[in-house]
Amino acid sequence: MNDINWQQMEGVDHLSYNILNVDRALKTVDVMFKFAAREQVALHRHVALNHMLVLEGEHIFYEPDGNVKEVRPQGRYTVSPPSDDPHLEGGGDEDAIVLFSIRGTDGVMYELLDDDREIIGTLSMDDFEAAFSQQ
């Protein structure tokens, strides 16, 4: 995984990505996210179905207050439906690489939130498509 061309997402610290495929007709985005070790990405919620496979490290989910909600070890496959519950994510003692297959919408897929849980940004099919064409 060392020779992957990791990209940075403007305004989102501790997260890199490499988009594998965007299929608007099937309403899917396949992307690898790399979560920095012992760090947390911005508070957000998933507003699309997410299938996730931990490829390396531990993928840690946190409650909005920073308490650990779940630790997903390497090899764990999880299906998460859309949810109004915000959370944080990060890597364990080493960077975590997770394959995400985001499904079921050609609109907004993630909502980025501030500390008051107000939406400060979104990531949509259009955003992933644009990033994929620049990758």
CSV table of N, CA and C in Angstrom, one decimal:
chain,number,residue,atom,x,y,z
A,1,MET,N,0.8,-1.2,0.0
A,1,MET,CA,0.0,0.0,0.0
A,1,MET,C,0.9,1.3,0.0
A,2,ASN,N,2.2,1.1,0.0
A,2,ASN,CA,3.1,2.3,0.0
A,2,ASN,C,3.1,3.1,-1.3
A,3,ASP,N,2.8,2.4,-2.4
A,3,ASP,CA,2.8,3.2,-3.7
A,3,ASP,C,1.5,3.7,-4.1
A,4,ILE,N,0.5,3.8,-3.3
A,4,ILE,CA,-0.8,4.4,-3.6
A,4,ILE,C,-0.6,5.9,-3.6
A,5,ASN,N,-1.2,6.6,-4.6
A,5,ASN,CA,-1.1,8.0,-4.7
A,5,ASN,C,-2.2,8.7,-3.8
A,6,TRP,N,-1.9,8.8,-2.6
A,6,TRP,CA,-2.9,9.4,-1.6
A,6,TRP,C,-3.1,10.9,-1.9
A,7,GLN,N,-4.3,11.3,-1.8
A,7,GLN,CA,-4.7,12.7,-2.0
A,7,GLN,C,-5.2,13.2,-0.6
A,8,GLN,N,-5.1,14.6,-0.5
A,8,GLN,CA,-5.6,15.2,0.7
A,8,GLN,C,-6.9,15.9,0.4
A,9,MET,N,-7.8,15.9,1.4
A,9,MET,CA,-9.1,16.6,1.2
A,9,MET,C,-9.0,17.9,1.9
A,10,GLU,N,-9.2,19.0,1.2
A,10,GLU,CA,-9.1,20.3,1.7
A,10,GLU,C,-10.1,20.5,2.9
A,11,GLY,N,-9.6,21.0,4.0
A,11,GLY,CA,-10.4,21.3,5.1
A,11,GLY,C,-10.7,20.1,6.0
A,12,VAL,N,-10.2,18.9,5.7
A,12,VAL,CA,-10.4,17.7,6.5
A,12,VAL,C,-9.0,17.2,6.9
A,13,ASP,N,-8.6,17.4,8.2
A,13,ASP,CA,-7.3,17.0,8.6
A,13,ASP,C,-7.3,15.5,9.0
A,14,HIS,N,-6.2,14.9,8.9
A,14,HIS,CA,-5.9,13.5,9.4
A,14,HIS,C,-6.6,12.4,8.5
A,15,LEU,N,-6.9,12.8,7.2
A,15,LEU,CA,-7.5,11.9,6.3
A,15,LEU,C,-6.9,12.0,4.9
A,16,SER,N,-6.6,10.9,4.3
A,16,SER,CA,-6.1,10.9,2.9
A,16,SER,C,-7.1,9.9,2.2
A,17,TYR,N,-7.1,10.1,0.8
A,17,TYR,CA,-8.0,9.2,0.1
A,17,TYR,C,-7.4,8.8,-1.3
A,18,ASN,N,-7.9,7.7,-1.8
A,18,ASN,CA,-7.6,7.4,-3.2
A,18,ASN,C,-8.9,6.8,-3.7
A,19,ILE,N,-9.5,7.4,-4.7
A,19,ILE,CA,-10.7,7.0,-5.3
A,19,ILE,C,-10.5,5.9,-6.3
A,20,LEU,N,-11.1,4.8,-6.2
A,20,LEU,CA,-10.9,3.7,-7.1
A,20,LEU,C,-11.9,3.7,-8.3
A,21,ASN,N,-13.2,4.1,-8.0
A,21,ASN,CA,-14.2,4.1,-9.0
A,21,ASN,C,-15.4,5.0,-8.6
A,22,VAL,N,-15.9,5.7,-9.6
A,22,VAL,CA,-17.2,6.4,-9.4
A,22,VAL,C,-18.1,6.0,-10.5
A,23,ASP,N,-19.3,5.5,-10.1
A,23,ASP,CA,-20.3,5.0,-11.1
A,23,ASP,C,-21.6,5.7,-10.8
A,24,ARG,N,-21.9,6.8,-11.5
A,24,ARG,CA,-23.1,7.5,-11.3
A,24,ARG,C,-24.3,6.7,-11.6
A,25,ALA,N,-24.3,5.9,-12.7
A,25,ALA,CA,-25.4,5.1,-13.1
A,25,ALA,C,-25.8,4.1,-12.0
A,26,LEU,N,-24.8,3.5,-11.3
A,26,LEU,CA,-25.1,2.5,-10.2
A,26,LEU,C,-25.2,3.2,-8.9
A,27,LYS,N,-24.9,4.5,-8.8
A,27,LYS,CA,-24.9,5.3,-7.6
A,27,LYS,C,-23.9,4.7,-6.6
A,28,THR,N,-22.7,4.5,-7.0
A,28,THR,CA,-21.6,4.0,-6.1
A,28,THR,C,-20.3,4.8,-6.3
A,29,VAL,N,-19.6,4.9,-5.2
A,29,VAL,CA,-18.3,5.4,-5.1
A,29,VAL,C,-17.5,4.4,-4.3
A,30,ASP,N,-16.3,3.9,-4.8
A,30,ASP,CA,-15.4,3.1,-4.1
A,30,ASP,C,-14.1,3.9,-3.9
A,31,VAL,N,-13.8,4.0,-2.6
A,31,VAL,CA,-12.7,4.8,-2.2
A,31,VAL,C,-11.9,4.2,-1.0
A,32,MET,N,-10.6,4.4,-1.0
A,32,MET,CA,-9.8,4.0,0.1
A,32,MET,C,-9.6,5.2,0.9
A,33,PHE,N,-9.9,5.2,2.2
A,33,PHE,CA,-9.5,6.3,3.1
A,33,PHE,C,-8.4,5.8,4.0
A,34,LYS,N,-7.4,6.7,4.2
A,34,LYS,CA,-6.4,6.5,5.2
A,34,LYS,C,-6.5,7.4,6.4
A,35,PHE,N,-6.8,6.9,7.5
A,35,PHE,CA,-7.0,7.6,8.8
A,35,PHE,C,-5.7,7.7,9.5
A,36,ALA,N,-5.2,8.9,9.9
A,36,ALA,CA,-4.0,9.0,10.6
A,36,ALA,C,-4.0,8.3,12.0
A,37,ALA,N,-2.9,7.8,12.4
A,37,ALA,CA,-2.8,7.1,13.7
A,37,ALA,C,-3.0,8.1,14.8
A,38,ARG,N,-3.8,7.6,15.8
A,38,ARG,CA,-4.1,8.4,17.0
A,38,ARG,C,-4.7,9.8,16.7
A,39,GLU,N,-5.4,10.0,15.6
A,39,GLU,CA,-6.0,11.2,15.3
A,39,GLU,C,-7.5,11.0,15.0
A,40,GLN,N,-8.3,12.1,14.9
A,40,GLN,CA,-9.7,12.0,14.6
A,40,GLN,C,-10.0,12.9,13.4
A,41,VAL,N,-10.8,12.5,12.5
A,41,VAL,CA,-11.3,13.3,11.4
A,41,VAL,C,-12.5,14.1,11.9
A,42,ALA,N,-12.9,15.1,11.1
A,42,ALA,CA,-14.0,16.0,11.5
A,42,ALA,C,-15.2,15.3,11.8
A,43,LEU,N,-16.0,15.9,12.7
A,43,LEU,CA,-17.3,15.3,13.1
A,43,LEU,C,-18.2,15.3,11.8
A,44,HIS,N,-18.8,14.2,11.6
A,44,HIS,CA,-19.6,14.0,10.4
A,44,HIS,C,-20.7,12.9,10.6
A,45,ARG,N,-21.5,12.8,9.6
A,45,ARG,CA,-22.5,11.7,9.6
A,45,ARG,C,-22.6,11.2,8.1
A,46,HIS,N,-22.9,9.9,8.1
A,46,HIS,CA,-23.0,9.2,6.8
A,46,HIS,C,-24.5,9.3,6.4
A,47,VAL,N,-24.8,9.8,5.2
A,47,VAL,CA,-26.1,10.0,4.8
A,47,VAL,C,-26.4,9.0,3.6
A,48,ALA,N,-25.5,8.1,3.3
A,48,ALA,CA,-25.6,7.1,2.3
A,48,ALA,C,-25.2,5.7,2.9
A,49,LEU,N,-25.6,4.7,2.3
A,49,LEU,CA,-25.1,3.3,2.8
A,49,LEU,C,-23.6,3.2,2.5
A,50,ASN,N,-22.9,2.7,3.6
A,50,ASN,CA,-21.5,2.5,3.5
A,50,ASN,C,-21.1,1.0,3.8
A,51,HIS,N,-20.4,0.4,2.8
A,51,HIS,CA,-19.8,-0.9,3.1
A,51,HIS,C,-18.3,-0.6,3.3
A,52,MET,N,-17.8,-1.2,4.4
A,52,MET,CA,-16.4,-0.9,4.8
A,52,MET,C,-15.6,-2.1,5.1
A,53,LEU,N,-14.4,-2.2,4.6
A,53,LEU,CA,-13.5,-3.3,4.9
A,53,LEU,C,-12.1,-2.7,5.3
A,54,VAL,N,-11.7,-3.0,6.6
A,54,VAL,CA,-10.5,-2.5,7.1
A,54,VAL,C,-9.3,-3.3,6.5
A,55,LEU,N,-8.5,-2.7,5.7
A,55,LEU,CA,-7.4,-3.3,5.0
A,55,LEU,C,-6.1,-3.3,5.9
A,56,GLU,N,-5.9,-2.3,6.6
A,56,GLU,CA,-4.7,-2.2,7.5
A,56,GLU,C,-5.0,-1.4,8.7
A,57,GLY,N,-4.4,-1.8,9.8
A,57,GLY,CA,-4.5,-1.1,11.1
A,57,GLY,C,-5.9,-1.3,11.7
A,58,GLU,N,-6.2,-0.4,12.7
A,58,GLU,CA,-7.5,-0.5,13.3
A,58,GLU,C,-8.3,0.8,13.0
A,59,HIS,N,-9.6,0.6,12.6
A,59,HIS,CA,-10.4,1.8,12.3
A,59,HIS,C,-11.3,2.0,13.5
A,60,ILE,N,-11.1,3.2,14.1
A,60,ILE,CA,-11.8,3.5,15.4
A,60,ILE,C,-12.9,4.5,15.2
A,61,PHE,N,-14.1,4.2,15.7
A,61,PHE,CA,-15.3,5.1,15.6
A,61,PHE,C,-15.4,5.7,17.0
A,62,TYR,N,-15.7,7.0,17.1
A,62,TYR,CA,-15.8,7.7,18.3
A,62,TYR,C,-17.2,8.4,18.4
A,63,GLU,N,-17.7,8.5,19.6
A,63,GLU,CA,-18.8,9.4,19.9
A,63,GLU,C,-18.4,10.8,19.6
A,64,PRO,N,-19.4,11.7,19.4
A,64,PRO,CA,-19.1,13.1,19.3
A,64,PRO,C,-18.2,13.7,20.4
A,65,ASP,N,-18.4,13.2,21.6
A,65,ASP,CA,-17.6,13.7,22.8
A,65,ASP,C,-16.2,13.1,22.8
A,66,GLY,N,-15.8,12.2,21.8
A,66,GLY,CA,-14.5,11.7,21.8
A,66,GLY,C,-14.3,10.3,22.4
A,67,ASN,N,-15.3,9.8,23.1
A,67,ASN,CA,-15.3,8.5,23.7
A,67,ASN,C,-15.3,7.4,22.6
A,68,VAL,N,-14.5,6.3,22.7
A,68,VAL,CA,-14.5,5.3,21.7
A,68,VAL,C,-15.9,4.6,21.7
A,69,LYS,N,-16.4,4.5,20.5
A,69,LYS,CA,-17.7,3.8,20.2
A,69,LYS,C,-17.5,2.4,19.8
A,70,GLU,N,-16.5,2.2,18.9
A,70,GLU,CA,-16.2,0.8,18.3
A,70,GLU,C,-14.8,0.8,17.7
A,71,VAL,N,-14.1,-0.3,17.9
A,71,VAL,CA,-12.8,-0.5,17.3
A,71,VAL,C,-13.0,-1.7,16.3
A,72,ARG,N,-12.6,-1.4,15.0
A,72,ARG,CA,-12.7,-2.4,13.9
A,72,ARG,C,-11.3,-2.8,13.5
A,73,PRO,N,-11.0,-4.1,13.8
A,73,PRO,CA,-9.6,-4.5,13.5
A,73,PRO,C,-9.5,-4.8,12.0
A,74,GLN,N,-8.2,-5.0,11.6
A,74,GLN,CA,-7.9,-5.4,10.2
A,74,GLN,C,-8.8,-6.6,9.8
A,75,GLY,N,-9.4,-6.6,8.6
A,75,GLY,CA,-10.2,-7.7,8.1
A,75,GLY,C,-11.7,-7.5,8.4
A,76,ARG,N,-12.1,-6.6,9.3
A,76,ARG,CA,-13.5,-6.4,9.6
A,76,ARG,C,-14.2,-5.8,8.5
A,77,TYR,N,-15.4,-6.4,8.1
A,77,TYR,CA,-16.3,-5.9,7.1
A,77,TYR,C,-17.5,-5.5,7.8
A,78,THR,N,-17.9,-4.2,7.5
A,78,THR,CA,-19.1,-3.7,8.2
A,78,THR,C,-20.0,-3.0,7.1
A,79,VAL,N,-21.3,-3.2,7.3
A,79,VAL,CA,-22.3,-2.5,6.5
A,79,VAL,C,-23.0,-1.5,7.4
A,80,SER,N,-22.9,-0.2,7.1
A,80,SER,CA,-23.6,0.9,7.9
A,80,SER,C,-24.6,1.6,7.1
A,81,PRO,N,-25.9,1.6,7.5
A,81,PRO,CA,-26.9,2.3,6.8
A,81,PRO,C,-26.7,3.8,7.1
A,82,PRO,N,-27.4,4.7,6.3
A,82,PRO,CA,-27.4,6.1,6.6
A,82,PRO,C,-27.9,6.3,8.0
A,83,SER,N,-27.3,7.4,8.7
A,83,SER,CA,-27.7,7.6,10.1
A,83,SER,C,-27.6,9.1,10.4
A,84,ASP,N,-28.5,9.6,11.2
A,84,ASP,CA,-28.5,10.9,11.7
A,84,ASP,C,-27.5,11.1,12.8
A,85,ASP,N,-26.9,10.0,13.3
A,85,ASP,CA,-26.0,10.1,14.5
A,85,ASP,C,-24.6,10.5,14.0
A,86,PRO,N,-24.1,11.7,14.4
A,86,PRO,CA,-22.7,12.1,14.0
A,86,PRO,C,-21.7,11.3,14.8
A,87,HIS,N,-20.5,11.2,14.2
A,87,HIS,CA,-19.4,10.5,14.9
A,87,HIS,C,-18.1,11.0,14.3
A,88,LEU,N,-17.0,10.6,15.0
A,88,LEU,CA,-15.6,10.9,14.6
A,88,LEU,C,-15.0,9.5,14.2
A,89,GLU,N,-14.0,9.5,13.3
A,89,GLU,CA,-13.3,8.3,13.0
A,89,GLU,C,-11.8,8.6,13.0
A,90,GLY,N,-11.0,7.5,13.2
A,90,GLY,CA,-9.6,7.7,13.1
A,90,GLY,C,-8.9,6.3,13.1
A,91,GLY,N,-7.5,6.4,13.1
A,91,GLY,CA,-6.7,5.2,13.1
A,91,GLY,C,-6.3,4.9,14.5
A,92,GLY,N,-5.9,3.7,14.8
A,92,GLY,CA,-5.4,3.2,16.1
A,92,GLY,C,-4.0,3.6,16.3
A,93,ASP,N,-3.1,2.7,16.7
A,93,ASP,CA,-1.7,3.0,17.0
A,93,ASP,C,-0.9,3.2,15.7
A,94,GLU,N,-1.5,2.8,14.6
A,94,GLU,CA,-0.9,3.0,13.2
A,94,GLU,C,-2.0,3.5,12.3
A,95,ASP,N,-1.6,4.1,11.2
A,95,ASP,CA,-2.6,4.5,10.2
A,95,ASP,C,-3.5,3.4,9.9
A,96,ALA,N,-4.8,3.7,9.7
A,96,ALA,CA,-5.8,2.7,9.2
A,96,ALA,C,-6.1,3.0,7.8
A,97,ILE,N,-6.2,1.9,7.0
A,97,ILE,CA,-6.6,2.0,5.6
A,97,ILE,C,-7.9,1.2,5.5
A,98,VAL,N,-8.9,1.9,5.0
A,98,VAL,CA,-10.3,1.3,5.0
A,98,VAL,C,-10.8,1.5,3.6
A,99,LEU,N,-11.3,0.4,3.0
A,99,LEU,CA,-12.0,0.5,1.7
A,99,LEU,C,-13.5,0.8,2.0
A,100,PHE,N,-14.0,1.9,1.4
A,100,PHE,CA,-15.4,2.3,1.5
A,100,PHE,C,-16.1,2.1,0.2
A,101,SER,N,-17.2,1.4,0.2
A,101,SER,CA,-18.1,1.4,-1.0
A,101,SER,C,-19.3,2.1,-0.6
A,102,ILE,N,-19.5,3.3,-1.1
A,102,ILE,CA,-20.6,4.2,-0.7
A,102,ILE,C,-21.7,4.0,-1.8
A,103,ARG,N,-22.9,3.7,-1.3
A,103,ARG,CA,-23.9,3.3,-2.3
A,103,ARG,C,-25.3,4.0,-2.1
A,104,GLY,N,-26.0,4.0,-3.2
A,104,GLY,CA,-27.4,4.3,-3.1
A,104,GLY,C,-27.9,5.8,-3.3
A,105,THR,N,-26.9,6.7,-3.6
A,105,THR,CA,-27.3,8.0,-3.9
A,105,THR,C,-26.3,8.6,-4.9
A,106,ASP,N,-26.9,9.5,-5.7
A,106,ASP,CA,-26.0,10.3,-6.6
A,106,ASP,C,-25.9,11.8,-6.1
A,107,GLY,N,-26.4,12.0,-4.8
A,107,GLY,CA,-26.4,13.3,-4.2
A,107,GLY,C,-25.4,13.3,-3.0
A,108,VAL,N,-25.8,13.9,-1.9
A,108,VAL,CA,-24.9,14.0,-0.7
A,108,VAL,C,-24.7,12.7,-0.1
A,109,MET,N,-23.4,12.4,0.3
A,109,MET,CA,-23.0,11.1,0.9
A,109,MET,C,-22.6,11.3,2.3
A,110,TYR,N,-22.0,12.5,2.6
A,110,TYR,CA,-21.5,12.8,4.0
A,110,TYR,C,-21.8,14.2,4.3
A,111,GLU,N,-22.1,14.5,5.6
A,111,GLU,CA,-22.3,15.9,6.0
A,111,GLU,C,-21.2,16.1,7.1
A,112,LEU,N,-20.5,17.2,6.9
A,112,LEU,CA,-19.5,17.6,7.9
A,112,LEU,C,-20.1,18.6,8.8
A,113,LEU,N,-19.8,18.4,10.1
A,113,LEU,CA,-20.5,19.2,11.2
A,113,LEU,C,-19.6,19.9,12.0
A,114,ASP,N,-20.1,21.0,12.6
A,114,ASP,CA,-19.3,21.8,13.6
A,114,ASP,C,-19.6,21.2,15.0
A,115,ASP,N,-19.0,21.8,16.0
A,115,ASP,CA,-19.2,21.3,17.4
A,115,ASP,C,-20.6,21.4,17.9
A,116,ASP,N,-21.4,22.3,17.2
A,116,ASP,CA,-22.9,22.4,17.6
A,116,ASP,C,-23.7,21.5,16.7
A,117,ARG,N,-23.0,20.6,15.9
A,117,ARG,CA,-23.7,19.7,15.0
A,117,ARG,C,-24.5,20.3,13.9
A,118,GLU,N,-24.0,21.5,13.5
A,118,GLU,CA,-24.6,22.2,12.4
A,118,GLU,C,-23.8,21.8,11.1
A,119,ILE,N,-24.4,21.7,10.0
A,119,ILE,CA,-23.7,21.3,8.8
A,119,ILE,C,-22.9,22.4,8.3
A,120,ILE,N,-21.6,22.1,8.1
A,120,ILE,CA,-20.6,23.1,7.6
A,120,ILE,C,-20.1,22.8,6.2
A,121,GLY,N,-20.5,21.6,5.8
A,121,GLY,CA,-20.0,21.2,4.4
A,121,GLY,C,-20.6,19.8,4.1
A,122,THR,N,-20.5,19.4,2.8
A,122,THR,CA,-21.0,18.1,2.4
A,122,THR,C,-20.0,17.5,1.4
A,123,LEU,N,-20.1,16.2,1.3
A,123,LEU,CA,-19.4,15.5,0.2
A,123,LEU,C,-20.4,14.7,-0.6
A,124,SER,N,-20.4,15.0,-1.9
A,124,SER,CA,-21.5,14.4,-2.7
A,124,SER,C,-20.8,13.6,-3.9
A,125,MET,N,-21.7,12.9,-4.6
A,125,MET,CA,-21.3,12.2,-5.8
A,125,MET,C,-20.5,13.2,-6.7
A,126,ASP,N,-21.0,14.4,-6.9
A,126,ASP,CA,-20.3,15.4,-7.7
A,126,ASP,C,-18.9,15.7,-7.2
A,127,ASP,N,-18.7,15.8,-5.9
A,127,ASP,CA,-17.4,16.0,-5.3
A,127,ASP,C,-16.4,14.9,-5.6
A,128,PHE,N,-16.9,13.6,-5.4
A,128,PHE,CA,-16.1,12.5,-5.6
A,128,PHE,C,-15.7,12.3,-7.1
A,129,GLU,N,-16.7,12.6,-7.9
A,129,GLU,CA,-16.5,12.6,-9.4
A,129,GLU,C,-15.4,13.6,-9.8
A,130,ALA,N,-15.5,14.8,-9.3
A,130,ALA,CA,-14.5,15.8,-9.6
A,130,ALA,C,-13.1,15.4,-9.1
A,131,ALA,N,-13.1,14.9,-7.9
A,131,ALA,CA,-11.8,14.5,-7.3
A,131,ALA,C,-11.2,13.4,-8.1
A,132,PHE,N,-12.0,12.4,-8.5
A,132,PHE,CA,-11.6,11.3,-9.3
A,132,PHE,C,-10.9,11.7,-10.6
A,133,SER,N,-11.5,12.7,-11.2
A,133,SER,CA,-11.0,13.2,-12.5
A,133,SER,C,-9.7,13.9,-12.4
A,134,GLN,N,-9.4,14.5,-11.2
A,134,GLN,CA,-8.2,15.2,-10.9
A,134,GLN,C,-7.1,14.2,-10.3
A,135,GLN,N,-7.4,13.1,-10.0
A,135,GLN,CA,-6.5,12.1,-9.3
A,135,GLN,C,-5.4,11.6,-10.2
